Short mmCIF file of C-alpha atoms in Angstrom, two decimals:
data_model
loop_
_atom_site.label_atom_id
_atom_site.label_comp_id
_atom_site.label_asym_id
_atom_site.label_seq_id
_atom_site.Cartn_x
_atom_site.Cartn_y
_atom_site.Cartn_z
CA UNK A 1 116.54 74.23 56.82
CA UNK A 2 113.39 73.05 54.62
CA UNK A 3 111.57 76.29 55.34
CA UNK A 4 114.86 77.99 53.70
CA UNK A 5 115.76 80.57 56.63
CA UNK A 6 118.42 78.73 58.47
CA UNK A 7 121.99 77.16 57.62
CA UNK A 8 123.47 74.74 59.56
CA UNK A 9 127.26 74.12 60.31
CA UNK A 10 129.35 71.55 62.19
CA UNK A 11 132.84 72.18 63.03
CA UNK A 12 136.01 70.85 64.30
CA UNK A 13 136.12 74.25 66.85
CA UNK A 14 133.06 72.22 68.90
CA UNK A 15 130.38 74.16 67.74
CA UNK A 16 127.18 73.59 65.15
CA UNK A 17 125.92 76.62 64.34
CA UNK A 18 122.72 78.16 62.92
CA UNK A 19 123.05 80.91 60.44
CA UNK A 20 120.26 83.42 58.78
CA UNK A 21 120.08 82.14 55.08
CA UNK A 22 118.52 85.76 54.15
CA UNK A 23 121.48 87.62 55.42
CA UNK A 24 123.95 85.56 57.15
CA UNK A 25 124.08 86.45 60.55
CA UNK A 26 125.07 83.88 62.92
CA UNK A 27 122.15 82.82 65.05
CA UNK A 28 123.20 80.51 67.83
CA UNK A 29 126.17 78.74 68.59
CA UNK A 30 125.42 74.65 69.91
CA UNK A 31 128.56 74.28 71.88
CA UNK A 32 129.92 70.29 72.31
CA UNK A 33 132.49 69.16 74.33
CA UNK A 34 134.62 67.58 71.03
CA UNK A 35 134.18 68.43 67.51
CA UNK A 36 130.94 68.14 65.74
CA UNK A 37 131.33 66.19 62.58
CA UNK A 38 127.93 66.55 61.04
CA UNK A 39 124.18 68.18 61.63
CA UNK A 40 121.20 68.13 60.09
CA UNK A 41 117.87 69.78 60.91
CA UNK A 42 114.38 67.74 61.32
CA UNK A 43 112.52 67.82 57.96
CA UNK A 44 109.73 70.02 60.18
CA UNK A 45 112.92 72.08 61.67
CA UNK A 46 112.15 71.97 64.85
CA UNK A 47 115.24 69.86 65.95
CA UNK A 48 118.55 69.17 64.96
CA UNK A 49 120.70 66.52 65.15
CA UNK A 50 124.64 66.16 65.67
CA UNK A 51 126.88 63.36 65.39
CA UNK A 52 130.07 64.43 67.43
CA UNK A 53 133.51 62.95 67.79
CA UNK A 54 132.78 62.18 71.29
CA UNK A 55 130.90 59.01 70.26
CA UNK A 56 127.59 60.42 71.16
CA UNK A 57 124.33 61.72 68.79
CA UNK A 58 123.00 64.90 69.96
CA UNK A 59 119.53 66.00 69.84
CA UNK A 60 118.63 70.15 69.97
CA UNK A 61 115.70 71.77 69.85
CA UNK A 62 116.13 74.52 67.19
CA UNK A 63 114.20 77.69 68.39
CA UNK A 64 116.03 77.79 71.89
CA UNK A 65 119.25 76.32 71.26
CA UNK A 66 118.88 73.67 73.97
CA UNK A 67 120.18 70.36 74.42
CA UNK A 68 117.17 67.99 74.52
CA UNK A 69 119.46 64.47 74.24
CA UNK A 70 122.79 63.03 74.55
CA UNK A 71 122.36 60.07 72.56
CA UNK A 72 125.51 57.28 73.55
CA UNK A 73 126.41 54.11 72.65
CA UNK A 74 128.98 54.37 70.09
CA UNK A 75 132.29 53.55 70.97
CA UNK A 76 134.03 55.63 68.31
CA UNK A 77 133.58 58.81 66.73
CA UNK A 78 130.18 59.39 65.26
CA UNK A 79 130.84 60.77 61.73
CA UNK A 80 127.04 60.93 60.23
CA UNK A 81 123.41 60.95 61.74
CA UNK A 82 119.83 62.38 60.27
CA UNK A 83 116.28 61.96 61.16
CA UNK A 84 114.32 58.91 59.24
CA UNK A 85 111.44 60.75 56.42
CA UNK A 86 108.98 60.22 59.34
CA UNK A 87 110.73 62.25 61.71
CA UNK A 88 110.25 59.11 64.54
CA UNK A 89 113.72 57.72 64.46
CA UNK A 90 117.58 59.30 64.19
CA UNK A 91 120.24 57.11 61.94
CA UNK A 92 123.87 57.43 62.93
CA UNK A 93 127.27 55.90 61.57
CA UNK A 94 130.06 55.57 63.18
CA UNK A 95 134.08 54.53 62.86
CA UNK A 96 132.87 51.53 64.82
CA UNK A 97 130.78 50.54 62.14
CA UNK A 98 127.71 50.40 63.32
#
């Protein structure tokens, strides 16, 4: 995270998760239905984005864990996304390539 508490992970086991930079305790697990192959956070932190194998871009809010967004449109595997420096838009690539 910018504030330096928090780690982000994506995995192929269908999870991001959140981890405690000071002492590495897991914090909350964002479950997907396929495998999540990259997150970033918000540069204020409060949200996170996912770009998942399932072709969609999912937006989270950070301090609950909660789904705000399924994002779809793709129609392959999304393999990068992150928030614009203004925090207004989300930019996503795919193996369609768009």
């Amino acid at each position: 995270s910018y504030d330096d508490k928090y780690i982000l992970t994506s995995s192929w086991d269908k999870t991001a998760r959140i981890w405690s930079a000071i002492n590495g305790d897991l914090i909350t697990n964002l479950r997907h239905e396929d495998r999540v192959n990259s997150c970033a956070f918000s540069f204020d932190d409060k949200l996170i984005v996912t770009a998942c194998q399932d072709e969609t871009v999912r937006i989270w809010d950070t301090q609950r864990g909660q789904l705000k967004h399924t994002l779809a449109g793709h129609k392959s595997s999304v393999e990068s996304s992150c928030f614009s420096a203004d925090g207004n838009r989300i930019i996503s690539a795919s193996d369609d390539y768009t």
